[in-house]
C-alpha cells in the first residue's frame, strides 16, 4: 500500500515537471520596437488622413451654406408672390359679374339657286337658253365629260368676212322643227368613240348661252345627238369656276324665257 502511494506521487511529480517544461517552451513572440523614423512616418500618415477628412467636411459645409442661402432666397420670393396674389384676390369684386350677351352674326342667306360663295347651283339636268337658236333646250350636266356638245345635223362650213363659220341644224326628238344655227368655227377636235377605234373629227363652235341668271360664251362640239335623251351636254370646261353640281337634283334653275333674255 505504501509502495502504491509512493508510485503515484512519483508519477504526479513527473507530470508537473513535464507541464512546466511545455509552458517554458511556448513563450509569446516578442514585438520589435519601432524606430523613431518609422514612428514619425506613421504619425505623418495619420496627420494626412485627418487633414483630408477635415477638408472634405469643410467643403460639404460650404455647399450646405450655399444651399441654405438659396433656400432662404426662394422662401423670400415665395412670400412676396403670395403677398401679390393676396392683393389681387382682395381687389376682386365680391359679386360675380353679370354675363354679357354677345350677338351672333348671321350669315346672309345665299341667293336662290346659288351657293354661299355666289356660284351657280345646278342639278344633273338643267334648261339651257341658246341665243343663236332663240330657244331653250334640256341639257345634261356631265362632270365626267371635258367639253360640251350640242346636237347638229347637216353641218356646213362656209366663209364670212374672211373667217370660217359653221351652219348646222339642231334636230332632236324633243324639238318639233329643225332649227338652223350659224356660229363662228373655233377649231376641229378629234374624238375617239367608245364603240369604234377610229377618231371622229368634229368642228367646235362658240355659242352664247344662258342658264339661270348667268350668261356665258361657251364652246360646243357638233355631234348628232338625235338618238340621245338630251340635245345638249354641259361638260367640265363650261362648269368649272362658275357652277357647283348637285347630282341628286334636277332643274334647280328656272327655264329661261325669251322675255328673260336681255
PDB file of C-alpha atoms in Angstrom:
ATOM      1  CA  UNK A   1       0.000   0.000   0.000  1.00  0.00           C
ATOM      2  CA  UNK A   2       2.753   2.376   0.862  1.00  0.00           C
ATOM      3  CA  UNK A   3       4.510   1.393  -2.373  1.00  0.00           C
ATOM      4  CA  UNK A   4       1.458   2.346  -4.437  1.00  0.00           C
ATOM      5  CA  UNK A   5       1.296   5.768  -2.828  1.00  0.00           C
ATOM      6  CA  UNK A   6       4.931   6.273  -3.473  1.00  0.00           C
ATOM      7  CA  UNK A   7       4.480   5.401  -7.168  1.00  0.00           C
ATOM      8  CA  UNK A   8       1.505   7.777  -7.555  1.00  0.00           C
ATOM      9  CA  UNK A   9       3.486  10.637  -6.045  1.00  0.00           C
ATOM     10  CA  UNK A  10       6.300   9.930  -8.437  1.00  0.00           C
ATOM     11  CA  UNK A  11       4.003   9.941 -11.473  1.00  0.00           C
ATOM     12  CA  UNK A  12       2.349  13.206 -10.376  1.00  0.00           C
ATOM     13  CA  UNK A  13       5.721  14.870  -9.867  1.00  0.00           C
ATOM     14  CA  UNK A  14       6.888  13.812 -13.306  1.00  0.00           C
ATOM     15  CA  UNK A  15       3.661  15.193 -14.894  1.00  0.00           C
ATOM     16  CA  UNK A  16       4.112  18.560 -13.210  1.00  0.00           C
ATOM     17  CA  UNK A  17       7.682  18.733 -14.377  1.00  0.00           C
ATOM     18  CA  UNK A  18       6.563  17.915 -17.957  1.00  0.00           C
ATOM     19  CA  UNK A  19       3.869  20.628 -17.934  1.00  0.00           C
ATOM     20  CA  UNK A  20       6.332  23.127 -16.598  1.00  0.00           C
ATOM     21  CA  UNK A  21       8.621  22.358 -19.456  1.00  0.00           C
ATOM     22  CA  UNK A  22       5.828  22.909 -22.017  1.00  0.00           C
ATOM     23  CA  UNK A  23       4.989  26.288 -20.546  1.00  0.00           C
ATOM     24  CA  UNK A  24       8.541  27.393 -20.779  1.00  0.00           C
ATOM     25  CA  UNK A  25       8.745  26.285 -24.422  1.00  0.00           C
ATOM     26  CA  UNK A  26       5.566  28.185 -25.666  1.00  0.00           C
ATOM     27  CA  UNK A  27       6.612  31.782 -24.903  1.00  0.00           C
ATOM     28  CA  UNK A  28       4.763  34.736 -26.731  1.00  0.00           C
ATOM     29  CA  UNK A  29       6.722  36.212 -29.667  1.00  0.00           C
ATOM     30  CA  UNK A  30       8.394  39.481 -28.953  1.00  0.00           C
ATOM     31  CA  UNK A  31       7.199  42.562 -30.966  1.00  0.00           C
ATOM     32  CA  UNK A  32      10.109  44.507 -32.316  1.00  0.00           C
ATOM     33  CA  UNK A  33      10.215  48.077 -31.140  1.00  0.00           C
ATOM     34  CA  UNK A  34       9.511  50.872 -33.722  1.00  0.00           C
ATOM     35  CA  UNK A  35      12.332  53.087 -34.704  1.00  0.00           C
ATOM     36  CA  UNK A  36      11.998  56.843 -34.454  1.00  0.00           C
ATOM     37  CA  UNK A  37      11.796  57.228 -38.242  1.00  0.00           C
ATOM     38  CA  UNK A  38       9.019  54.633 -38.508  1.00  0.00           C
ATOM     39  CA  UNK A  39       7.113  56.288 -35.689  1.00  0.00           C
ATOM     40  CA  UNK A  40       7.348  59.679 -37.418  1.00  0.00           C
ATOM     41  CA  UNK A  41       6.154  58.181 -40.721  1.00  0.00           C
ATOM     42  CA  UNK A  42       3.177  56.551 -39.040  1.00  0.00           C
ATOM     43  CA  UNK A  43       2.268  59.804 -37.328  1.00  0.00           C
ATOM     44  CA  UNK A  44       2.598  61.696 -40.635  1.00  0.00           C
ATOM     45  CA  UNK A  45       0.194  59.310 -42.379  1.00  0.00           C
ATOM     46  CA  UNK A  46      -2.366  59.736 -39.613  1.00  0.00           C
ATOM     47  CA  UNK A  47      -1.991  63.512 -39.837  1.00  0.00           C
ATOM     48  CA  UNK A  48      -2.517  63.421 -43.635  1.00  0.00           C
ATOM     49  CA  UNK A  49      -5.693  61.360 -43.299  1.00  0.00           C
ATOM     50  CA  UNK A  50      -7.041  63.750 -40.686  1.00  0.00           C
ATOM     51  CA  UNK A  51      -6.236  66.741 -42.915  1.00  0.00           C
ATOM     52  CA  UNK A  52      -8.064  65.188 -45.930  1.00  0.00           C
ATOM     53  CA  UNK A  53     -11.092  64.366 -43.806  1.00  0.00           C
ATOM     54  CA  UNK A  54     -11.219  67.931 -42.459  1.00  0.00           C
ATOM     55  CA  UNK A  55     -11.017  69.394 -45.988  1.00  0.00           C
ATOM     56  CA  UNK A  56     -13.908  67.212 -47.195  1.00  0.00           C
ATOM     57  CA  UNK A  57     -16.022  68.185 -44.208  1.00  0.00           C
ATOM     58  CA  UNK A  58     -15.263  71.874 -44.836  1.00  0.00           C
ATOM     59  CA  UNK A  59     -16.258  71.536 -48.493  1.00  0.00           C
ATOM     60  CA  UNK A  60     -19.559  69.904 -47.527  1.00  0.00           C
ATOM     61  CA  UNK A  61     -20.146  72.664 -45.015  1.00  0.00           C
ATOM     62  CA  UNK A  62     -19.613  75.363 -47.665  1.00  0.00           C
ATOM     63  CA  UNK A  63     -22.052  73.607 -50.050  1.00  0.00           C
ATOM     64  CA  UNK A  64     -24.652  73.354 -47.321  1.00  0.00           C
ATOM     65  CA  UNK A  65     -24.239  77.074 -46.619  1.00  0.00           C
ATOM     66  CA  UNK A  66     -24.852  77.880 -50.302  1.00  0.00           C
ATOM     67  CA  UNK A  67     -27.947  75.688 -50.334  1.00  0.00           C
ATOM     68  CA  UNK A  68     -29.210  77.338 -47.195  1.00  0.00           C
ATOM     69  CA  UNK A  69     -28.770  80.808 -48.742  1.00  0.00           C
ATOM     70  CA  UNK A  70     -30.611  79.693 -51.898  1.00  0.00           C
ATOM     71  CA  UNK A  71     -33.448  78.219 -49.849  1.00  0.00           C
ATOM     72  CA  UNK A  72     -33.789  81.455 -47.894  1.00  0.00           C
ATOM     73  CA  UNK A  73     -33.939  83.408 -51.177  1.00  0.00           C
ATOM     74  CA  UNK A  74     -36.608  81.071 -52.592  1.00  0.00           C
ATOM     75  CA  UNK A  75     -38.680  81.353 -49.443  1.00  0.00           C
ATOM     76  CA  UNK A  76     -38.453  85.168 -49.572  1.00  0.00           C
ATOM     77  CA  UNK A  77     -39.546  85.217 -53.233  1.00  0.00           C
ATOM     78  CA  UNK A  78     -42.391  82.823 -52.494  1.00  0.00           C
ATOM     79  CA  UNK A  79     -43.627  85.007 -49.669  1.00  0.00           C
ATOM     80  CA  UNK A  80     -43.574  88.025 -51.994  1.00  0.00           C
ATOM     81  CA  UNK A  81     -45.564  86.136 -54.638  1.00  0.00           C
ATOM     82  CA  UNK A  82     -48.117  85.097 -52.034  1.00  0.00           C
ATOM     83  CA  UNK A  83     -48.499  88.725 -50.964  1.00  0.00           C
ATOM     84  CA  UNK A  84     -49.126  89.804 -54.570  1.00  0.00           C
ATOM     85  CA  UNK A  85     -51.745  87.068 -55.028  1.00  0.00           C
ATOM     86  CA  UNK A  86     -53.407  88.128 -51.793  1.00  0.00           C
ATOM     87  CA  UNK A  87     -53.549  91.746 -53.037  1.00  0.00           C
ATOM     88  CA  UNK A  88     -55.123  90.645 -56.345  1.00  0.00           C
ATOM     89  CA  UNK A  89     -57.653  88.467 -54.542  1.00  0.00           C
ATOM     90  CA  UNK A  90     -58.548  91.318 -52.244  1.00  0.00           C
ATOM     91  CA  UNK A  91     -59.101  93.582 -55.261  1.00  0.00           C
ATOM     92  CA  UNK A  92     -61.580  91.188 -56.901  1.00  0.00           C
ATOM     93  CA  UNK A  93     -65.238  92.208 -56.728  1.00  0.00           C
ATOM     94  CA  UNK A  94     -67.263  90.406 -54.148  1.00  0.00           C
ATOM     95  CA  UNK A  95     -70.149  89.844 -56.602  1.00  0.00           C
ATOM     96  CA  UNK A  96     -69.850  87.759 -59.757  1.00  0.00           C
ATOM     97  CA  UNK A  97     -70.023  89.846 -62.952  1.00  0.00           C
ATOM     98  CA  UNK A  98     -73.213  89.575 -64.935  1.00  0.00           C
ATOM     99  CA  UNK A  99     -72.918  87.629 -68.174  1.00  0.00           C
ATOM    100  CA  UNK A 100     -72.791  89.765 -71.295  1.00  0.00           C
ATOM    101  CA  UNK A 101     -74.833  88.650 -74.256  1.00  0.00           C
ATOM    102  CA  UNK A 102     -72.708  88.616 -77.396  1.00  0.00           C
ATOM    103  CA  UNK A 103     -74.835  88.919 -80.525  1.00  0.00           C
ATOM    104  CA  UNK A 104     -74.091  86.251 -83.102  1.00  0.00           C
ATOM    105  CA  UNK A 105     -73.707  87.447 -86.654  1.00  0.00           C
ATOM    106  CA  UNK A 106     -75.893  85.515 -89.005  1.00  0.00           C
ATOM    107  CA  UNK A 107     -74.501  84.531 -92.371  1.00  0.00           C
ATOM    108  CA  UNK A 108     -76.510  86.061 -95.187  1.00  0.00           C
ATOM    109  CA  UNK A 109     -78.687  83.555 -96.966  1.00  0.00           C
ATOM    110  CA  UNK A 110     -77.435  82.709-100.460  1.00  0.00           C
ATOM    111  CA  UNK A 111     -79.406  83.872-103.462  1.00  0.00           C
ATOM    112  CA  UNK A 112     -81.930  81.472-104.900  1.00  0.00           C
ATOM    113  CA  UNK A 113     -80.129  78.796-106.908  1.00  0.00           C
ATOM    114  CA  UNK A 114     -76.653  79.892-105.755  1.00  0.00           C
ATOM    115  CA  UNK A 115     -74.105  78.737-103.213  1.00  0.00           C
ATOM    116  CA  UNK A 116     -72.896  80.921-100.344  1.00  0.00           C
ATOM    117  CA  UNK A 117     -69.833  81.996-102.341  1.00  0.00           C
ATOM    118  CA  UNK A 118     -72.024  83.075-105.260  1.00  0.00           C
ATOM    119  CA  UNK A 119     -71.529  80.143-107.612  1.00  0.00           C
ATOM    120  CA  UNK A 120     -74.442  78.839-109.660  1.00  0.00           C
ATOM    121  CA  UNK A 121     -76.052  75.695-108.278  1.00  0.00           C
ATOM    122  CA  UNK A 122     -77.108  73.218-110.970  1.00  0.00           C
ATOM    123  CA  UNK A 123     -78.588  69.741-110.949  1.00  0.00           C
ATOM    124  CA  UNK A 124     -77.996  66.699-113.123  1.00  0.00           C
ATOM    125  CA  UNK A 125     -80.268  68.242-115.783  1.00  0.00           C
ATOM    126  CA  UNK A 126     -80.994  71.906-116.483  1.00  0.00           C
ATOM    127  CA  UNK A 127     -82.653  74.183-119.057  1.00  0.00           C
ATOM    128  CA  UNK A 128     -80.145  75.994-121.294  1.00  0.00           C
ATOM    129  CA  UNK A 129     -81.009  79.007-123.435  1.00  0.00           C
ATOM    130  CA  UNK A 130     -79.134  79.195-126.767  1.00  0.00           C
ATOM    131  CA  UNK A 131     -79.122  82.703-128.266  1.00  0.00           C
ATOM    132  CA  UNK A 132     -78.435  81.537-131.827  1.00  0.00           C
ATOM    133  CA  UNK A 133     -81.483  79.248-131.699  1.00  0.00           C
ATOM    134  CA  UNK A 134     -83.605  81.747-129.774  1.00  0.00           C
ATOM    135  CA  UNK A 135     -84.929  78.930-127.628  1.00  0.00           C
ATOM    136  CA  UNK A 136     -84.267  76.871-124.508  1.00  0.00           C
ATOM    137  CA  UNK A 137     -83.232  73.193-124.534  1.00  0.00           C
ATOM    138  CA  UNK A 138     -82.830  70.492-121.943  1.00  0.00           C
ATOM    139  CA  UNK A 139     -79.165  69.883-121.140  1.00  0.00           C
ATOM    140  CA  UNK A 140     -77.498  67.053-119.305  1.00  0.00           C
ATOM    141  CA  UNK A 141     -74.842  68.153-116.798  1.00  0.00           C
ATOM    142  CA  UNK A 142     -71.934  65.708-117.005  1.00  0.00           C
ATOM    143  CA  UNK A 143     -68.813  66.387-114.930  1.00  0.00           C
ATOM    144  CA  UNK A 144     -67.220  63.309-116.486  1.00  0.00           C
ATOM    145  CA  UNK A 145     -67.107  64.947-119.917  1.00  0.00           C
ATOM    146  CA  UNK A 146     -64.384  67.501-120.652  1.00  0.00           C
ATOM    147  CA  UNK A 147     -66.115  69.531-123.378  1.00  0.00           C
ATOM    148  CA  UNK A 148     -69.722  70.433-124.018  1.00  0.00           C
ATOM    149  CA  UNK A 149     -71.590  69.302-127.147  1.00  0.00           C
ATOM    150  CA  UNK A 150     -74.800  70.182-128.982  1.00  0.00           C
ATOM    151  CA  UNK A 151     -76.850  68.106-131.377  1.00  0.00           C
ATOM    152  CA  UNK A 152     -76.099  69.039-135.012  1.00  0.00           C
ATOM    153  CA  UNK A 153     -77.076  67.715-138.453  1.00  0.00           C
ATOM    154  CA  UNK A 154     -76.234  68.819-141.992  1.00  0.00           C
ATOM    155  CA  UNK A 155     -73.059  70.563-140.870  1.00  0.00           C
ATOM    156  CA  UNK A 156     -71.665  73.006-143.458  1.00  0.00           C
ATOM    157  CA  UNK A 157     -68.520  75.129-143.153  1.00  0.00           C
ATOM    158  CA  UNK A 158     -68.509  78.422-145.025  1.00  0.00           C
ATOM    159  CA  UNK A 159     -66.631  81.715-145.058  1.00  0.00           C
ATOM    160  CA  UNK A 160     -67.987  85.016-143.758  1.00  0.00           C
ATOM    161  CA  UNK A 161     -65.973  88.219-143.683  1.00  0.00           C
ATOM    162  CA  UNK A 162     -62.790  86.263-144.217  1.00  0.00           C
ATOM    163  CA  UNK A 163     -63.451  83.889-141.308  1.00  0.00           C
ATOM    164  CA  UNK A 164     -64.743  80.336-141.160  1.00  0.00           C
ATOM    165  CA  UNK A 165     -68.266  79.814-139.924  1.00  0.00           C
ATOM    166  CA  UNK A 166     -70.449  76.754-139.432  1.00  0.00           C
ATOM    167  CA  UNK A 167     -74.073  76.265-140.395  1.00  0.00           C
ATOM    168  CA  UNK A 168     -75.958  73.318-138.910  1.00  0.00           C
ATOM    169  CA  UNK A 169     -79.454  72.239-137.950  1.00  0.00           C
ATOM    170  CA  UNK A 170     -80.307  71.454-134.366  1.00  0.00           C
ATOM    171  CA  UNK A 171     -82.596  68.430-134.592  1.00  0.00           C
ATOM    172  CA  UNK A 172     -83.814  66.308-131.709  1.00  0.00           C
ATOM    173  CA  UNK A 173     -86.773  64.234-130.665  1.00  0.00           C
ATOM    174  CA  UNK A 174     -87.710  66.928-128.158  1.00  0.00           C
ATOM    175  CA  UNK A 175     -87.575  69.631-130.869  1.00  0.00           C
ATOM    176  CA  UNK A 176     -90.584  69.947-133.193  1.00  0.00           C
ATOM    177  CA  UNK A 177     -88.777  71.524-136.154  1.00  0.00           C
ATOM    178  CA  UNK A 178     -85.181  71.715-137.274  1.00  0.00           C
ATOM    179  CA  UNK A 179     -83.573  74.904-136.070  1.00  0.00           C
ATOM    180  CA  UNK A 180     -80.859  76.429-138.228  1.00  0.00           C
ATOM    181  CA  UNK A 181     -77.884  77.838-136.325  1.00  0.00           C
ATOM    182  CA  UNK A 182     -74.860  79.715-137.608  1.00  0.00           C
ATOM    183  CA  UNK A 183     -71.811  80.287-135.443  1.00  0.00           C
ATOM    184  CA  UNK A 184     -68.053  81.037-135.793  1.00  0.00           C
ATOM    185  CA  UNK A 185     -65.823  77.987-136.233  1.00  0.00           C
ATOM    186  CA  UNK A 186     -63.255  77.835-133.426  1.00  0.00           C
ATOM    187  CA  UNK A 187     -61.323  74.692-134.387  1.00  0.00           C
ATOM    188  CA  UNK A 188     -61.661  70.978-135.038  1.00  0.00           C
ATOM    189  CA  UNK A 189     -61.156  68.247-132.455  1.00  0.00           C
ATOM    190  CA  UNK A 190     -60.608  64.529-132.819  1.00  0.00           C
ATOM    191  CA  UNK A 191     -62.737  62.354-130.560  1.00  0.00           C
ATOM    192  CA  UNK A 192     -62.440  58.607-130.156  1.00  0.00           C
ATOM    193  CA  UNK A 193     -65.797  56.850-129.988  1.00  0.00           C
ATOM    194  CA  UNK A 194     -66.229  54.216-127.309  1.00  0.00           C
ATOM    195  CA  UNK A 195     -67.621  51.773-129.891  1.00  0.00           C
ATOM    196  CA  UNK A 196     -65.006  52.426-132.604  1.00  0.00           C
ATOM    197  CA  UNK A 197     -61.239  52.634-132.940  1.00  0.00           C
ATOM    198  CA  UNK A 198     -61.206  55.479-135.475  1.00  0.00           C
ATOM    199  CA  UNK A 199     -61.014  59.123-134.453  1.00  0.00           C
ATOM    200  CA  UNK A 200     -64.030  61.288-135.294  1.00  0.00           C
ATOM    201  CA  UNK A 201     -63.150  64.819-136.465  1.00  0.00           C
ATOM    202  CA  UNK A 202     -65.691  67.298-135.177  1.00  0.00           C
ATOM    203  CA  UNK A 203     -65.986  71.086-135.541  1.00  0.00           C
ATOM    204  CA  UNK A 204     -66.131  73.281-132.442  1.00  0.00           C
ATOM    205  CA  UNK A 205     -68.250  76.459-132.314  1.00  0.00           C
ATOM    206  CA  UNK A 206     -68.672  79.228-129.752  1.00  0.00           C
ATOM    207  CA  UNK A 207     -72.258  79.956-128.665  1.00  0.00           C
ATOM    208  CA  UNK A 208     -73.777  82.430-126.251  1.00  0.00           C
ATOM    209  CA  UNK A 209     -75.882  80.524-123.749  1.00  0.00           C
ATOM    210  CA  UNK A 210     -77.782  81.293-120.580  1.00  0.00           C
ATOM    211  CA  UNK A 211     -78.515  79.110-117.552  1.00  0.00           C
ATOM    212  CA  UNK A 212     -80.412  80.593-114.649  1.00  0.00           C
ATOM    213  CA  UNK A 213     -79.331  84.228-114.420  1.00  0.00           C
ATOM    214  CA  UNK A 214     -75.868  83.570-115.834  1.00  0.00           C
ATOM    215  CA  UNK A 215     -74.965  84.285-119.471  1.00  0.00           C
ATOM    216  CA  UNK A 216     -71.748  82.838-120.887  1.00  0.00           C
ATOM    217  CA  UNK A 217     -69.961  82.260-124.177  1.00  0.00           C
ATOM    218  CA  UNK A 218     -69.039  78.586-124.325  1.00  0.00           C
ATOM    219  CA  UNK A 219     -67.511  76.170-126.816  1.00  0.00           C
ATOM    220  CA  UNK A 220     -69.537  73.206-128.102  1.00  0.00           C
ATOM    221  CA  UNK A 221     -68.523  70.309-130.306  1.00  0.00           C
ATOM    222  CA  UNK A 222     -71.043  69.474-133.016  1.00  0.00           C
ATOM    223  CA  UNK A 223     -72.420  65.939-132.941  1.00  0.00           C
ATOM    224  CA  UNK A 224     -75.680  64.287-133.934  1.00  0.00           C
ATOM    225  CA  UNK A 225     -77.391  63.606-130.593  1.00  0.00           C
ATOM    226  CA  UNK A 226     -80.876  62.964-132.026  1.00  0.00           C
ATOM    227  CA  UNK A 227     -80.878  59.437-130.623  1.00  0.00           C
ATOM    228  CA  UNK A 228     -79.888  60.623-127.127  1.00  0.00           C
ATOM    229  CA  UNK A 229     -82.112  61.850-124.322  1.00  0.00           C
ATOM    230  CA  UNK A 230     -80.708  65.391-124.202  1.00  0.00           C
ATOM    231  CA  UNK A 231     -79.813  67.552-127.217  1.00  0.00           C
ATOM    232  CA  UNK A 232     -77.158  69.404-125.223  1.00  0.00           C
ATOM    233  CA  UNK A 233     -74.418  68.159-122.880  1.00  0.00           C
ATOM    234  CA  UNK A 234     -72.563  70.503-120.490  1.00  0.00           C
ATOM    235  CA  UNK A 235     -69.015  69.374-119.590  1.00  0.00           C
ATOM    236  CA  UNK A 236     -66.374  70.407-117.094  1.00  0.00           C
ATOM    237  CA  UNK A 237     -64.945  73.220-119.219  1.00  0.00           C
ATOM    238  CA  UNK A 238     -68.279  75.019-119.021  1.00  0.00           C
ATOM    239  CA  UNK A 239     -68.930  74.276-115.350  1.00  0.00           C
ATOM    240  CA  UNK A 240     -65.543  74.977-113.776  1.00  0.00           C
ATOM    241  CA  UNK A 241     -65.198  78.098-111.649  1.00  0.00           C
ATOM    242  CA  UNK A 242     -68.839  79.155-112.201  1.00  0.00           C
ATOM    243  CA  UNK A 243     -71.093  76.320-111.025  1.00  0.00           C
ATOM    244  CA  UNK A 244     -71.490  73.646-108.376  1.00  0.00           C
ATOM    245  CA  UNK A 245     -73.285  70.426-109.345  1.00  0.00           C
ATOM    246  CA  UNK A 246     -75.776  68.646-107.087  1.00  0.00           C
ATOM    247  CA  UNK A 247     -76.302  65.327-108.879  1.00  0.00           C
ATOM    248  CA  UNK A 248     -79.177  64.411-106.558  1.00  0.00           C
ATOM    249  CA  UNK A 249     -81.363  67.184-108.008  1.00  0.00           C
ATOM    250  CA  UNK A 250     -82.649  68.296-111.402  1.00  0.00           C
ATOM    251  CA  UNK A 251     -83.760  71.617-112.886  1.00  0.00           C
ATOM    252  CA  UNK A 252     -82.692  73.762-109.964  1.00  0.00           C
ATOM    253  CA  UNK A 253     -82.564  76.784-112.264  1.00  0.00           C
ATOM    254  CA  UNK A 254     -85.846  78.026-113.840  1.00  0.00           C
ATOM    255  CA  UNK A 255     -86.468  77.548-117.550  1.00  0.00           C
ATOM    256  CA  UNK A 256     -85.339  80.714-119.371  1.00  0.00           C
ATOM    257  CA  UNK A 257     -87.894  82.532-121.465  1.00  0.00           C
ATOM    258  CA  UNK A 258     -87.481  84.988-124.289  1.00  0.00           C
ATOM    259  CA  UNK A 259     -88.578  87.906-122.119  1.00  0.00           C
ATOM    260  CA  UNK A 260     -85.927  86.988-119.555  1.00  0.00           C
ATOM    261  CA  UNK A 261     -83.096  87.174-122.104  1.00  0.00           C
ATOM    262  CA  UNK A 262     -81.561  90.605-122.417  1.00  0.00           C
TER     263      UNK A 262
END
